[in-house]
Every structure is written in C-alpha cells, then in structure tokens.
C-alpha cells in the first residue's frame, strides 16, 4: 500500500504552534508512507490540486490529511481523493487544529502530538477498505413541527414546491408569538395584517395537512423514511363539525379560564376560540374551568351549538404519519419575570412583560387597544421600560443576548406615545443592540422624534408607593441615582428555549445547547441543518431570532428539504455493519440492541443468522460491541481498525 | 515511549463523533487551553466502544483512558450511550481484578456545545493521571533482559 500524508498549516492556525514541516518529515518514517508534504491551505483549490497531483504521480492508494476537524472538511477531502480516482473511504484525517494547535501553545508538545495523531491516522488508513453506497427510496412528504411564523413559512415554501406538508402545532391555533404582536419593528406594520394572510394560506393550501392541538409523541426511522406518532389532544369539540361561529363563547357561564392568547391579561370563557383570526378557527374547551367537565353540570354550549359539535367525552388519540424530512420550528418562550423578585413581576399587578403590554396595545386585545393598567384600569401617564430582564445576566443563567428586546422596547415606546400623547416613557438599558436594517434609525426615532427618555443603567428595585410604582435605578452615564414614579412598568423579558424543547430534541435525536436551544450542524456554514440527516431547524428554536431572521430561516429550511426531495433515491452512508456469516452463531443479541431495527434474523441453510438491512443501518456500531463472537463488524470502524489506532498510540 | 518523556503521560480518549468529539472541537474553536497528553480516537458512538478496547489500551501501556459520549437521553443513535454506560460501569469495577487502578479509567458525557466542560474534563483527568504517575509496565523485566525472555 502506498500512502500520501499532507500536513496543513491552515495559515498560522496550525503553523503558528505546530512545526508542520517537521510533522511531514516525521511522517515519512511511518509504514507504507511514500509521499509527504506540508501545504499552506490543504482545503483550498491549489491545496486539493496538489493532493490529486501527488496521488497520480506516486500512484497512491490512500491519503492522510492532518488539518482541521473531520467534522469540517472530511467530505471535502473525500471528494478530492475521489476526483483522483481513489475510493472516498481510502482517506483519513488527523485533527491537529481543534485538538492540538488551538488548545496549547507549547510548540514542541504540539508538534509531537501532531506527529502521533498523524501516525494513528496512517495506521487506521492501512486497515481501510473501499466502501460503496447503496441507494434507497425516499418519502417526499415533510413534517413541520411548530406553527409560528418560521414554521408557517417553511410549510408554505415546501407546499409551493409541490410537496405534501404535515404541520404540527401544540396550541389550538397556528401563528405563534407573532400572532400576539400588535405591530412589528422597524416598519410598525400591523402584525396580524401581514401574518394573517399567510395563516389563511396554510389553512387553504391543498398540500398542507394541519394538526393543531397536537404534539409529536415518538419519532422513528431515518432520513427519507421517518415514522412519526402524533398525539392529538382533545379539544372536547368535534372540529369537523365546528364552524367557529362563536355562539358557545357568548353563552359560556364560566369566565375564569386563563386567556393564554392574551398572555393571561384578563380571563376568558371556558370554551373559546383564541382570537378572531385563529387558524383553524375552532372552539376549544379548557377542561380545568369547564363546569360540565369539572362538576358535571351546565352543558350550555352543547345546547346552543348549531352543529352539535361539542363532545364532552372526547379522548386524545395517536395518529401516525410517514415523512421523509422534518423541520423543527418550535420557537421560544419568554423568561419568567418573577425570577427577579426585586422587580415585583408576578407580585405587583402593574409590572408586566413586554408581551402582555403588546396585548394591551393591540386592538384585538383584552382592552380593545386602550392602554389600561391591570390594577385599576387607569390610563398610565408615566411608563418605565426595563430592558435585559432575563438576558445578558449570568445570575439567572441567561448570559446570552436575546437580540430583539431592544427593538421591541423601542417600538412599544413609540406606540405608547401614539396611544397616549401626553405620556412619558423611560427606558432603562444596558446597551442598545440594533444591528438590523433600519434598526438603529428606529431606536433613534424613539429617542429623538418620540422623546423617549433612555437611561443607561440597571434598575435595582421596584416597589409600590401609593397607587404608583417607584422605580429606583442608576444612571451610569451621569453617575447618579435615578428614581422614577411610574404608573406602569414593562419588563423586556428575554427569550429562552421553548418548554419541552430538550425532550423534542431527544425524540429527534438532535443536540441542544445548555439553554435548550437546538444546535445547528455548523454555526456559520450549515445553520439550518442538524447533525441528524433529514432534520432541519427554523426560527427561534435554534436561538433568539426576530421575525425577518425566522422567516429567512424558514425558507432556508424549506430549500434544504426541497433539495433533498429533488433526488428520487438517496445514498446511504456505507459506514454500516456487515455480518461474517461463518462466525455468526445466530444468538440474536445484535437484533435486540439495534435502536433502528436494522438487523433481522434470517435462515441460512437451516441455521439462524443475522443480516443487516443496509439502507436502515445508521452505523452506530452498537451491534459490533455487543456481538460475543465479533461476527458483526462496523465498516470503517472495525475492531481491527480501532485496535490499530490503539497500538499506534501505545507502541513502545 | 512515544509521548514526550517526562513531560507527558500516555492518555487515550475514545470519543463519540456526535457529542464529545464535537465538544472537543468546540473547546478548540474557543481556544480553551488544555494539557497536551490526551490523544483522541474518534468512534461513531460511545456504544461502539467495546470495554475490551479500554482493557487492551491499558494493558498495552497507556497510563489512562477516557471515554466520552453524549449525555444520557441525548444520543444521536437514540440509546447507544445507555449501553455504553452499563458496560463501562461494570468494566470499571472489574479493573482492580485485572490489577489496574480503576482511577486510570473514566467515562463521562460532554455535549457538542460544552467546550468549557470538555476543557475541565481533560484538565481534571490529566491531573488525576499525573498524580497516579506512569502505569506499571507489564512484562518490563523480560524486555529489559532479552536473555531471561529467551530462557522462558
């Protein structure tokens, strides 16, 4: 076997703390190595051409590149060696950047480590075999989880691409957080006027199947062939009969149900339609407050319903859907403001969240668009906005910036002046972060045109004084203490991962960060893909995002899905298990442990043997470590290959 | 001995591709400085790791072995790390009967986002191995004296 070794300088990324030339020289001593060189950028076009040339000149059988992480450029170099006529699996990579040059400054130790890592890659390569992919069919339906603006956009784009879409939403209506907004920054567009038509499109699109009040229960399968079980919760109303006329809401005597759509500002009837533009526009009973369901009496809604749609004994049901790709668009939740005890959120009625204030501003909100204090219904004249409540604060485990709070606070300050011209608004801020198009101009308008008083500093304490709230804070630019007597305090609550996001991630087999946001494949170059093939991300489930970014990512996820579906067959990864039938004793242990059901027992000349279903196997190697006979091996990660690496590391 | 004599000990890490290898990458991207002793072998899943690999590594002269995978319930392959956890826990208890200090072997969970955690895991484990010192060499006497070895 003839092996070529290429050491990459990666500019000064590796070259700065690793002597690449020395590594290349040392690599000459490794068995089967006939060619070595060090190159400035192995992944660049001249770098790749150099590899191809060396393969041809020296008739190499395999290539080792010591450079960055294989999670970055392994596919790149596999294509390179393939262009030179080698099998793509006759390639190994040693990670001497992330695991060496970037984590230590000792050049001698680093160079030594780089030589060893290159050495184990050579030993691994000596055991490598050419592998070939198999093709399998693909189900060209897509599931979108979450019906906020990102999910809606992804669903519509996929449906416009002529693919069937299953949209799953856990609330009784789609629209998500955006549907609750009164206006959007920086254009001060009416939110429901721009979102409403899209929601209607979802309802009317022949290619979209909408499951509202439903949650994903279980996901099995793999890219191209996912099997999803969906739990449809019971709304206690037959939605096929319900016309959304709202008669039940008018007559319902129980009016204490929490108004989730209005962010619990006020209450609503036990049977209700969340808001007039809801999609689907169907009534739902809140079982905690329905007198019929709690006490067995009442039943007025059933009497007045013209279509006899009320079903008090409705049960939840599980339905199954087969799809080929999944877009997760589960959005975010707002930080719980009561965690800041000193601000009195949840304790003082006139300390509210930005989203609650949004509902007070909205013409379809609980006050009909007239700003009224929750405590006594009076119009507030002095309003204090406090930013960074649950963002950029390590003490509440939210060190990240939520990104959009600066903007929505500026918008609310502007709208406040429009609603109450003789009002004064104060904004306590840490920094203004307004990097989007027209964003900074917008916050300047709030200050200059609308006279909002921006105070740089944190609020330390809010407490009641008579019927007002005393807001005490610091003005760090003036270096003074500030006290404002406010009628209403609006806390700009930061964003956090949606409730249940980690659980969904586990079902989807994707990663999430320590705050519960889903992790993309690569933060810069693969921002909508996950490390699980066929699962894509859209919107704030990946991290706080404003509407334009969410919509853009929704469309991007749809583009990825449509690109996947443009193929009729997918190729599997050939790094899968294979059975040595002579060694297999048919014990069936591999069949038991396989999480994908990729191994079946077959009859071979009257004896039971294991057989791998090649298109289903995902290449985890669980079976290989389980088999007592060593009869089932994972290609490219066989026992011999891993032990060759161990030997290379431990040789005396 | 291939590791830098006197400066480094031989520590071998088996890392799953999806979480811990990514976590080590994240630590690199974040430039979190770490001891240089550890050499990483990439495997698809912690469930791929046969405990005998660890045994073989320790018996071949490694001073320490670290296995790291995805956090339980967060496995790319659904449940590979549960199998790993069970096997490795049993294996760790078996080590003393093989004459190996169980402190030379650890298994842990690091996700792809936990660069800082990876830095801590590596630093702590390397310190632990340095405290134990180089592993006793099996059959060293034979190697030092070829005549005796031949006589056997």
PDB file of C-alpha atoms in Angstrom, chain A residues 34-306:
ATOM      1  CA  UNK A  34       5.748   7.053   0.314  1.00  0.00           C
ATOM      2  CA  UNK A  35       4.949  10.718  -0.010  1.00  0.00           C
ATOM      3  CA  UNK A  36       4.623  13.576   2.468  1.00  0.00           C
ATOM      4  CA  UNK A  37       4.318  17.293   2.119  1.00  0.00           C
ATOM      5  CA  UNK A  38       3.205  20.323   4.077  1.00  0.00           C
ATOM      6  CA  UNK A  39       0.889  22.788   2.460  1.00  0.00           C
ATOM      7  CA  UNK A  40      -0.422  26.217   3.382  1.00  0.00           C
ATOM      8  CA  UNK A  41      -4.152  25.511   2.887  1.00  0.00           C
ATOM      9  CA  UNK A  42      -4.925  21.880   2.051  1.00  0.00           C
ATOM     10  CA  UNK A  43      -8.633  22.617   1.566  1.00  0.00           C
ATOM     11  CA  UNK A  44      -8.040  25.413  -0.970  1.00  0.00           C
ATOM     12  CA  UNK A  45      -8.153  24.722  -4.694  1.00  0.00           C
ATOM     13  CA  UNK A  46      -4.357  24.625  -5.140  1.00  0.00           C
ATOM     14  CA  UNK A  47      -4.141  22.510  -1.973  1.00  0.00           C
ATOM     15  CA  UNK A  48      -6.635  19.976  -3.320  1.00  0.00           C
ATOM     16  CA  UNK A  49      -4.995  20.020  -6.757  1.00  0.00           C
ATOM     17  CA  UNK A  50      -1.689  19.277  -5.062  1.00  0.00           C
ATOM     18  CA  UNK A  51      -3.216  16.223  -3.377  1.00  0.00           C
ATOM     19  CA  UNK A  52      -4.664  14.994  -6.682  1.00  0.00           C
ATOM     20  CA  UNK A  53      -1.340  15.520  -8.437  1.00  0.00           C
ATOM     21  CA  UNK A  54       0.527  13.632  -5.720  1.00  0.00           C
ATOM     22  CA  UNK A  55      -1.937  10.730  -5.910  1.00  0.00           C
ATOM     23  CA  UNK A  56      -1.394  10.486  -9.663  1.00  0.00           C
ATOM     24  CA  UNK A  57       2.378  10.997  -9.592  1.00  0.00           C
ATOM     25  CA  UNK A  58       3.009   8.456  -6.856  1.00  0.00           C
ATOM     26  CA  UNK A  59       0.124   6.049  -7.577  1.00  0.00           C
ATOM     27  CA  UNK A  60      -1.067   6.448  -4.003  1.00  0.00           C
ATOM     28  CA  UNK A  61      -3.637   4.025  -2.593  1.00  0.00           C
ATOM     29  CA  UNK A  62      -4.668   6.226   0.289  1.00  0.00           C
ATOM     30  CA  UNK A  63      -4.310   9.713   1.689  1.00  0.00           C
ATOM     31  CA  UNK A  64      -3.971  11.190   5.173  1.00  0.00           C
ATOM     32  CA  UNK A  65      -4.561  14.882   5.669  1.00  0.00           C
ATOM     33  CA  UNK A  66      -3.590  16.389   9.020  1.00  0.00           C
ATOM     34  CA  UNK A  67      -5.500  19.597   9.330  1.00  0.00           C
ATOM     35  CA  UNK A  68      -8.738  20.699  10.981  1.00  0.00           C
ATOM     36  CA  UNK A  69     -11.555  18.606  12.424  1.00  0.00           C
ATOM     37  CA  UNK A  70     -13.016  15.927  10.147  1.00  0.00           C
ATOM     38  CA  UNK A  71     -16.405  17.336  11.104  1.00  0.00           C
ATOM     39  CA  UNK A  72     -15.432  20.309   8.933  1.00  0.00           C
ATOM     40  CA  UNK A  73     -13.583  19.073   5.849  1.00  0.00           C
ATOM     41  CA  UNK A  74     -13.768  15.286   5.717  1.00  0.00           C
ATOM     42  CA  UNK A  75     -16.409  15.451   2.949  1.00  0.00           C
ATOM     43  CA  UNK A  76     -14.260  17.971   1.048  1.00  0.00           C
ATOM     44  CA  UNK A  77     -11.189  15.752   1.021  1.00  0.00           C
ATOM     45  CA  UNK A  78     -13.211  12.618   0.313  1.00  0.00           C
ATOM     46  CA  UNK A  79     -14.409  14.299  -2.864  1.00  0.00           C
ATOM     47  CA  UNK A  80     -10.819  15.293  -3.614  1.00  0.00           C
ATOM     48  CA  UNK A  81      -9.439  11.767  -3.443  1.00  0.00           C
ATOM     49  CA  UNK A  82     -12.436  10.576  -5.430  1.00  0.00           C
ATOM     50  CA  UNK A  83     -11.573  13.063  -8.168  1.00  0.00           C
ATOM     51  CA  UNK A  84      -8.144  11.464  -8.310  1.00  0.00           C
ATOM     52  CA  UNK A  85      -9.740   8.049  -8.835  1.00  0.00           C
ATOM     53  CA  UNK A  86      -9.486   6.645  -5.311  1.00  0.00           C
ATOM     54  CA  UNK A  87     -12.353   5.298  -3.288  1.00  0.00           C
ATOM     55  CA  UNK A  88     -13.556   8.039  -0.934  1.00  0.00           C
ATOM     56  CA  UNK A  89     -13.026   5.850   2.096  1.00  0.00           C
ATOM     57  CA  UNK A  90      -9.327   5.443   1.410  1.00  0.00           C
ATOM     58  CA  UNK A  91      -8.864   8.685   3.246  1.00  0.00           C
ATOM     59  CA  UNK A  92      -8.174   9.560   6.859  1.00  0.00           C
ATOM     60  CA  UNK A  93      -7.933  12.833   8.637  1.00  0.00           C
ATOM     61  CA  UNK A  94      -5.934  13.826  11.707  1.00  0.00           C
ATOM     62  CA  UNK A  95      -7.268  16.738  13.686  1.00  0.00           C
ATOM     63  CA  UNK A  96      -4.246  18.867  14.501  1.00  0.00           C
ATOM     64  CA  UNK A  97      -6.058  22.185  14.703  1.00  0.00           C
ATOM     65  CA  UNK A  98      -9.029  21.969  17.115  1.00  0.00           C
ATOM     66  CA  UNK A  99      -7.361  19.221  19.144  1.00  0.00           C
ATOM     67  CA  UNK A 100      -3.775  20.461  19.003  1.00  0.00           C
ATOM     68  CA  UNK A 101      -2.762  23.881  17.757  1.00  0.00           C
ATOM     69  CA  UNK A 102      -5.710  25.747  19.187  1.00  0.00           C
ATOM     70  CA  UNK A 103      -5.593  24.312  22.693  1.00  0.00           C
ATOM     71  CA  UNK A 104      -1.925  24.664  23.589  1.00  0.00           C
ATOM     72  CA  UNK A 105       0.980  26.971  22.868  1.00  0.00           C
ATOM     73  CA  UNK A 106       3.890  24.592  23.575  1.00  0.00           C
ATOM     74  CA  UNK A 107       5.291  24.079  20.084  1.00  0.00           C
ATOM     75  CA  UNK A 108       7.367  21.030  20.960  1.00  0.00           C
ATOM     76  CA  UNK A 109       4.494  19.217  22.654  1.00  0.00           C
ATOM     77  CA  UNK A 110       2.110  20.228  19.893  1.00  0.00           C
ATOM     78  CA  UNK A 111       4.405  19.044  17.134  1.00  0.00           C
ATOM     79  CA  UNK A 112       4.918  15.761  18.923  1.00  0.00           C
ATOM     80  CA  UNK A 113       1.175  15.325  19.382  1.00  0.00           C
ATOM     81  CA  UNK A 114       0.524  16.196  15.731  1.00  0.00           C
ATOM     82  CA  UNK A 115       3.041  13.546  14.656  1.00  0.00           C
ATOM     83  CA  UNK A 116       1.288  10.947  16.792  1.00  0.00           C
ATOM     84  CA  UNK A 117      -2.190  11.869  15.579  1.00  0.00           C
ATOM     85  CA  UNK A 118      -0.915  11.647  12.005  1.00  0.00           C
ATOM     86  CA  UNK A 119       0.576   8.289  12.898  1.00  0.00           C
ATOM     87  CA  UNK A 120      -2.685   6.835  14.131  1.00  0.00           C
ATOM     88  CA  UNK A 121      -4.429   8.112  11.013  1.00  0.00           C
ATOM     89  CA  UNK A 122      -1.853   6.268   8.905  1.00  0.00           C
ATOM     90  CA  UNK A 123      -2.371   3.078  10.913  1.00  0.00           C
ATOM     91  CA  UNK A 124      -6.126   3.400  10.506  1.00  0.00           C
ATOM     92  CA  UNK A 125      -5.775   4.006   6.773  1.00  0.00           C
ATOM     93  CA  UNK A 126      -3.669   0.879   6.406  1.00  0.00           C
ATOM     94  CA  UNK A 127      -6.710  -1.068   7.546  1.00  0.00           C
ATOM     95  CA  UNK A 128      -9.209   0.820   5.400  1.00  0.00           C
ATOM     96  CA  UNK A 129     -11.197  -0.844   2.651  1.00  0.00           C
ATOM     97  CA  UNK A 130     -13.028   0.785  -0.249  1.00  0.00           C
ATOM     98  CA  UNK A 131     -16.735   1.096   0.560  1.00  0.00           C
ATOM     99  CA  UNK A 132     -19.662   1.631  -1.762  1.00  0.00           C
ATOM    100  CA  UNK A 133     -23.016   3.254  -1.074  1.00  0.00           C
ATOM    101  CA  UNK A 134     -26.411   1.624  -1.583  1.00  0.00           C
ATOM    102  CA  UNK A 135     -29.470   3.503  -2.792  1.00  0.00           C
ATOM    103  CA  UNK A 136     -32.864   3.640  -1.146  1.00  0.00           C
ATOM    104  CA  UNK A 137     -36.247   5.188  -1.819  1.00  0.00           C
ATOM    105  CA  UNK A 138     -37.339   8.427  -0.244  1.00  0.00           C
ATOM    106  CA  UNK A 139     -40.716   9.520   1.044  1.00  0.00           C
ATOM    107  CA  UNK A 140     -41.240  13.041  -0.247  1.00  0.00           C
ATOM    108  CA  UNK A 141     -43.504  14.354   2.476  1.00  0.00           C
ATOM    109  CA  UNK A 142     -42.231  16.766   5.102  1.00  0.00           C
ATOM    110  CA  UNK A 143     -43.289  17.400   8.667  1.00  0.00           C
ATOM    111  CA  UNK A 144     -43.007  20.859  10.173  1.00  0.00           C
ATOM    112  CA  UNK A 145     -43.151  20.948  13.982  1.00  0.00           C
ATOM    113  CA  UNK A 146     -44.377  24.319  15.209  1.00  0.00           C
ATOM    114  CA  UNK A 147     -46.784  26.698  13.546  1.00  0.00           C
ATOM    115  CA  UNK A 148     -45.170  30.025  14.319  1.00  0.00           C
ATOM    116  CA  UNK A 149     -44.032  32.313  11.571  1.00  0.00           C
ATOM    117  CA  UNK A 150     -40.901  30.231  10.837  1.00  0.00           C
ATOM    118  CA  UNK A 151     -42.902  27.005  10.648  1.00  0.00           C
ATOM    119  CA  UNK A 152     -45.598  28.638   8.544  1.00  0.00           C
ATOM    120  CA  UNK A 153     -43.003  29.932   6.091  1.00  0.00           C
ATOM    121  CA  UNK A 154     -41.257  26.555   5.871  1.00  0.00           C
ATOM    122  CA  UNK A 155     -44.584  24.772   5.382  1.00  0.00           C
ATOM    123  CA  UNK A 156     -45.776  27.180   2.698  1.00  0.00           C
ATOM    124  CA  UNK A 157     -42.498  27.074   0.794  1.00  0.00           C
ATOM    125  CA  UNK A 158     -42.414  23.277   0.830  1.00  0.00           C
ATOM    126  CA  UNK A 159     -46.076  23.116  -0.212  1.00  0.00           C
ATOM    127  CA  UNK A 160     -45.427  25.592  -3.012  1.00  0.00           C
ATOM    128  CA  UNK A 161     -42.641  23.277  -4.069  1.00  0.00           C
ATOM    129  CA  UNK A 162     -45.401  20.720  -4.604  1.00  0.00           C
ATOM    130  CA  UNK A 163     -44.573  18.586  -1.586  1.00  0.00           C
ATOM    131  CA  UNK A 164     -47.077  17.365   0.937  1.00  0.00           C
ATOM    132  CA  UNK A 165     -46.624  19.011   4.322  1.00  0.00           C
ATOM    133  CA  UNK A 166     -47.770  17.879   7.745  1.00  0.00           C
ATOM    134  CA  UNK A 167     -47.812  20.845  10.126  1.00  0.00           C
ATOM    135  CA  UNK A 168     -47.996  20.022  13.823  1.00  0.00           C
ATOM    136  CA  UNK A 169     -48.857  22.763  16.318  1.00  0.00           C
ATOM    137  CA  UNK A 170     -49.343  22.257  20.033  1.00  0.00           C
ATOM    138  CA  UNK A 171     -51.678  25.227  20.583  1.00  0.00           C
ATOM    139  CA  UNK A 172     -55.171  25.284  19.129  1.00  0.00           C
ATOM    140  CA  UNK A 173     -54.146  27.812  16.519  1.00  0.00           C
ATOM    141  CA  UNK A 174     -51.088  28.499  14.430  1.00  0.00           C
ATOM    142  CA  UNK A 175     -49.477  31.937  14.421  1.00  0.00           C
ATOM    143  CA  UNK A 176     -47.175  31.520  17.371  1.00  0.00           C
ATOM    144  CA  UNK A 177     -45.704  34.526  19.116  1.00  0.00           C
ATOM    145  CA  UNK A 178     -46.026  36.762  16.082  1.00  0.00           C
ATOM    146  CA  UNK A 179     -49.820  36.482  16.084  1.00  0.00           C
ATOM    147  CA  UNK A 180     -49.836  38.029  19.555  1.00  0.00           C
ATOM    148  CA  UNK A 181     -47.889  41.086  18.488  1.00  0.00           C
ATOM    149  CA  UNK A 182     -49.682  44.330  17.793  1.00  0.00           C
ATOM    150  CA  UNK A 183     -47.122  45.903  15.490  1.00  0.00           C
ATOM    151  CA  UNK A 184     -43.702  44.843  14.228  1.00  0.00           C
ATOM    152  CA  UNK A 185     -40.463  46.804  14.205  1.00  0.00           C
ATOM    153  CA  UNK A 186     -38.987  48.716  12.418  1.00  0.00           C
ATOM    154  CA  UNK A 187     -41.796  49.286   9.924  1.00  0.00           C
ATOM    155  CA  UNK A 188     -44.579  49.436  12.536  1.00  0.00           C
ATOM    156  CA  UNK A 189     -46.590  47.106  10.321  1.00  0.00           C
ATOM    157  CA  UNK A 190     -49.690  45.587  11.792  1.00  0.00           C
ATOM    158  CA  UNK A 191     -48.530  42.098  12.734  1.00  0.00           C
ATOM    159  CA  UNK A 192     -51.748  40.208  12.123  1.00  0.00           C
ATOM    160  CA  UNK A 193     -52.221  42.003   8.776  1.00  0.00           C
ATOM    161  CA  UNK A 194     -49.007  40.507   7.431  1.00  0.00           C
ATOM    162  CA  UNK A 195     -49.229  37.168   9.196  1.00  0.00           C
ATOM    163  CA  UNK A 196     -52.997  36.660   8.774  1.00  0.00           C
ATOM    164  CA  UNK A 197     -52.919  36.016   5.027  1.00  0.00           C
ATOM    165  CA  UNK A 198     -50.097  33.506   5.454  1.00  0.00           C
ATOM    166  CA  UNK A 199     -52.121  31.692   8.104  1.00  0.00           C
ATOM    167  CA  UNK A 200     -55.087  31.562   5.752  1.00  0.00           C
ATOM    168  CA  UNK A 201     -52.812  30.205   3.015  1.00  0.00           C
ATOM    169  CA  UNK A 202     -51.818  27.387   5.341  1.00  0.00           C
ATOM    170  CA  UNK A 203     -55.455  26.551   6.012  1.00  0.00           C
ATOM    171  CA  UNK A 204     -56.413  26.626   2.344  1.00  0.00           C
ATOM    172  CA  UNK A 205     -53.356  25.006   0.807  1.00  0.00           C
ATOM    173  CA  UNK A 206     -54.292  21.619  -0.589  1.00  0.00           C
ATOM    174  CA  UNK A 207     -50.815  20.268   0.150  1.00  0.00           C
ATOM    175  CA  UNK A 208     -50.777  21.168   3.854  1.00  0.00           C
ATOM    176  CA  UNK A 209     -52.317  18.945   6.483  1.00  0.00           C
ATOM    177  CA  UNK A 210     -52.619  20.816   9.760  1.00  0.00           C
ATOM    178  CA  UNK A 211     -52.681  19.120  13.135  1.00  0.00           C
ATOM    179  CA  UNK A 212     -53.441  21.804  15.710  1.00  0.00           C
ATOM    180  CA  UNK A 213     -53.545  20.944  19.429  1.00  0.00           C
ATOM    181  CA  UNK A 214     -51.169  18.122  18.675  1.00  0.00           C
ATOM    182  CA  UNK A 215     -47.738  17.127  19.821  1.00  0.00           C
ATOM    183  CA  UNK A 216     -45.090  14.828  18.478  1.00  0.00           C
ATOM    184  CA  UNK A 217     -45.097  11.705  20.607  1.00  0.00           C
ATOM    185  CA  UNK A 218     -42.493   9.487  19.018  1.00  0.00           C
ATOM    186  CA  UNK A 219     -40.179   9.574  16.025  1.00  0.00           C
ATOM    187  CA  UNK A 220     -38.521   6.581  14.460  1.00  0.00           C
ATOM    188  CA  UNK A 221     -36.776   5.954  11.169  1.00  0.00           C
ATOM    189  CA  UNK A 222     -34.135   7.890   9.341  1.00  0.00           C
ATOM    190  CA  UNK A 223     -33.720  10.432   6.566  1.00  0.00           C
ATOM    191  CA  UNK A 224     -36.164   9.772   3.763  1.00  0.00           C
ATOM    192  CA  UNK A 225     -38.268   7.444   5.881  1.00  0.00           C
ATOM    193  CA  UNK A 226     -39.350   8.868   9.214  1.00  0.00           C
ATOM    194  CA  UNK A 227     -42.335   7.434  11.031  1.00  0.00           C
ATOM    195  CA  UNK A 228     -43.899   9.956  13.426  1.00  0.00           C
ATOM    196  CA  UNK A 229     -46.563   9.343  16.017  1.00  0.00           C
ATOM    197  CA  UNK A 230     -48.602  12.446  16.782  1.00  0.00           C
ATOM    198  CA  UNK A 231     -50.733  12.874  19.865  1.00  0.00           C
ATOM    199  CA  UNK A 232     -53.915  14.807  19.107  1.00  0.00           C
ATOM    200  CA  UNK A 233     -55.139  16.341  22.311  1.00  0.00           C
ATOM    201  CA  UNK A 234     -58.840  16.512  22.998  1.00  0.00           C
ATOM    202  CA  UNK A 235     -60.444  19.927  22.453  1.00  0.00           C
ATOM    203  CA  UNK A 236     -63.803  18.411  23.568  1.00  0.00           C
ATOM    204  CA  UNK A 237     -65.202  19.750  20.310  1.00  0.00           C
ATOM    205  CA  UNK A 238     -65.621  17.856  17.064  1.00  0.00           C
ATOM    206  CA  UNK A 239     -63.601  20.128  14.831  1.00  0.00           C
ATOM    207  CA  UNK A 240     -65.077  18.662  11.693  1.00  0.00           C
ATOM    208  CA  UNK A 241     -68.465  19.964  12.751  1.00  0.00           C
ATOM    209  CA  UNK A 242     -67.368  23.209  14.483  1.00  0.00           C
ATOM    210  CA  UNK A 243     -67.809  26.213  12.224  1.00  0.00           C
ATOM    211  CA  UNK A 244     -66.177  28.720  14.553  1.00  0.00           C
ATOM    212  CA  UNK A 245     -69.382  30.756  14.881  1.00  0.00           C
ATOM    213  CA  UNK A 246     -68.567  31.653  18.491  1.00  0.00           C
ATOM    214  CA  UNK A 247     -72.096  31.154  19.852  1.00  0.00           C
ATOM    215  CA  UNK A 248     -70.742  28.849  22.564  1.00  0.00           C
ATOM    216  CA  UNK A 249     -68.351  31.559  23.735  1.00  0.00           C
ATOM    217  CA  UNK A 250     -71.192  34.052  24.113  1.00  0.00           C
ATOM    218  CA  UNK A 251     -73.232  31.739  26.319  1.00  0.00           C
ATOM    219  CA  UNK A 252     -70.496  30.023  28.391  1.00  0.00           C
ATOM    220  CA  UNK A 253     -71.078  30.972  32.043  1.00  0.00           C
ATOM    221  CA  UNK A 254     -67.563  30.060  33.199  1.00  0.00           C
ATOM    222  CA  UNK A 255     -65.413  33.099  32.577  1.00  0.00           C
ATOM    223  CA  UNK A 256     -62.339  32.290  34.652  1.00  0.00           C
ATOM    224  CA  UNK A 257     -60.271  30.345  32.160  1.00  0.00           C
ATOM    225  CA  UNK A 258     -56.770  31.711  31.708  1.00  0.00           C
ATOM    226  CA  UNK A 259     -56.528  33.671  28.497  1.00  0.00           C
ATOM    227  CA  UNK A 260     -53.385  32.160  27.045  1.00  0.00           C
ATOM    228  CA  UNK A 261     -53.594  34.146  23.856  1.00  0.00           C
ATOM    229  CA  UNK A 262     -53.771  37.424  25.763  1.00  0.00           C
ATOM    230  CA  UNK A 263     -50.827  36.383  27.924  1.00  0.00           C
ATOM    231  CA  UNK A 264     -53.125  35.913  30.901  1.00  0.00           C
ATOM    232  CA  UNK A 265     -54.087  39.584  30.951  1.00  0.00           C
ATOM    233  CA  UNK A 266     -57.677  39.004  31.985  1.00  0.00           C
ATOM    234  CA  UNK A 267     -59.628  35.810  31.648  1.00  0.00           C
ATOM    235  CA  UNK A 268     -61.824  34.209  29.047  1.00  0.00           C
ATOM    236  CA  UNK A 269     -64.632  31.711  28.777  1.00  0.00           C
ATOM    237  CA  UNK A 270     -64.018  28.016  29.369  1.00  0.00           C
ATOM    238  CA  UNK A 271     -64.926  27.284  25.753  1.00  0.00           C
ATOM    239  CA  UNK A 272     -63.222  29.694  23.463  1.00  0.00           C
ATOM    240  CA  UNK A 273     -61.615  30.489  20.154  1.00  0.00           C
ATOM    241  CA  UNK A 274     -58.241  32.082  20.965  1.00  0.00           C
ATOM    242  CA  UNK A 275     -58.628  35.079  18.654  1.00  0.00           C
ATOM    243  CA  UNK A 276     -60.824  36.064  15.717  1.00  0.00           C
ATOM    244  CA  UNK A 277     -58.175  35.263  13.056  1.00  0.00           C
ATOM    245  CA  UNK A 278     -57.318  31.855  14.542  1.00  0.00           C
ATOM    246  CA  UNK A 279     -56.411  29.079  12.118  1.00  0.00           C
ATOM    247  CA  UNK A 280     -58.084  26.665  12.432  1.00  0.00           C
ATOM    248  CA  UNK A 281     -60.957  28.773  13.771  1.00  0.00           C
ATOM    249  CA  UNK A 282     -62.333  26.143  16.085  1.00  0.00           C
ATOM    250  CA  UNK A 283     -63.546  26.225  19.667  1.00  0.00           C
ATOM    251  CA  UNK A 284     -61.640  24.512  22.464  1.00  0.00           C
ATOM    252  CA  UNK A 285     -62.795  23.732  25.981  1.00  0.00           C
ATOM    253  CA  UNK A 286     -60.414  24.394  28.869  1.00  0.00           C
ATOM    254  CA  UNK A 287     -61.148  21.306  30.990  1.00  0.00           C
ATOM    255  CA  UNK A 288     -59.904  22.967  34.187  1.00  0.00           C
ATOM    256  CA  UNK A 289     -62.640  25.587  34.111  1.00  0.00           C
ATOM    257  CA  UNK A 290     -65.494  23.928  32.213  1.00  0.00           C
ATOM    258  CA  UNK A 291     -68.361  23.429  34.684  1.00  0.00           C
ATOM    259  CA  UNK A 292     -69.626  20.395  32.797  1.00  0.00           C
ATOM    260  CA  UNK A 293     -66.235  18.678  32.888  1.00  0.00           C
ATOM    261  CA  UNK A 294     -65.417  19.597  36.484  1.00  0.00           C
ATOM    262  CA  UNK A 295     -68.826  19.365  38.152  1.00  0.00           C
ATOM    263  CA  UNK A 296     -70.980  17.531  35.631  1.00  0.00           C
ATOM    264  CA  UNK A 297     -73.483  20.355  35.374  1.00  0.00           C
ATOM    265  CA  UNK A 298     -74.044  23.115  32.762  1.00  0.00           C
ATOM    266  CA  UNK A 299     -73.557  21.886  29.166  1.00  0.00           C
ATOM    267  CA  UNK A 300     -74.984  25.123  27.797  1.00  0.00           C
ATOM    268  CA  UNK A 301     -72.515  25.190  24.896  1.00  0.00           C
ATOM    269  CA  UNK A 302     -73.748  21.790  23.740  1.00  0.00           C
ATOM    270  CA  UNK A 303     -77.319  23.120  23.799  1.00  0.00           C
ATOM    271  CA  UNK A 304     -76.589  26.270  21.818  1.00  0.00           C
ATOM    272  CA  UNK A 305     -74.134  24.776  19.315  1.00  0.00           C
ATOM    273  CA  UNK A 306     -75.948  24.806  15.964  1.00  0.00           C
TER     274      UNK A 306
END
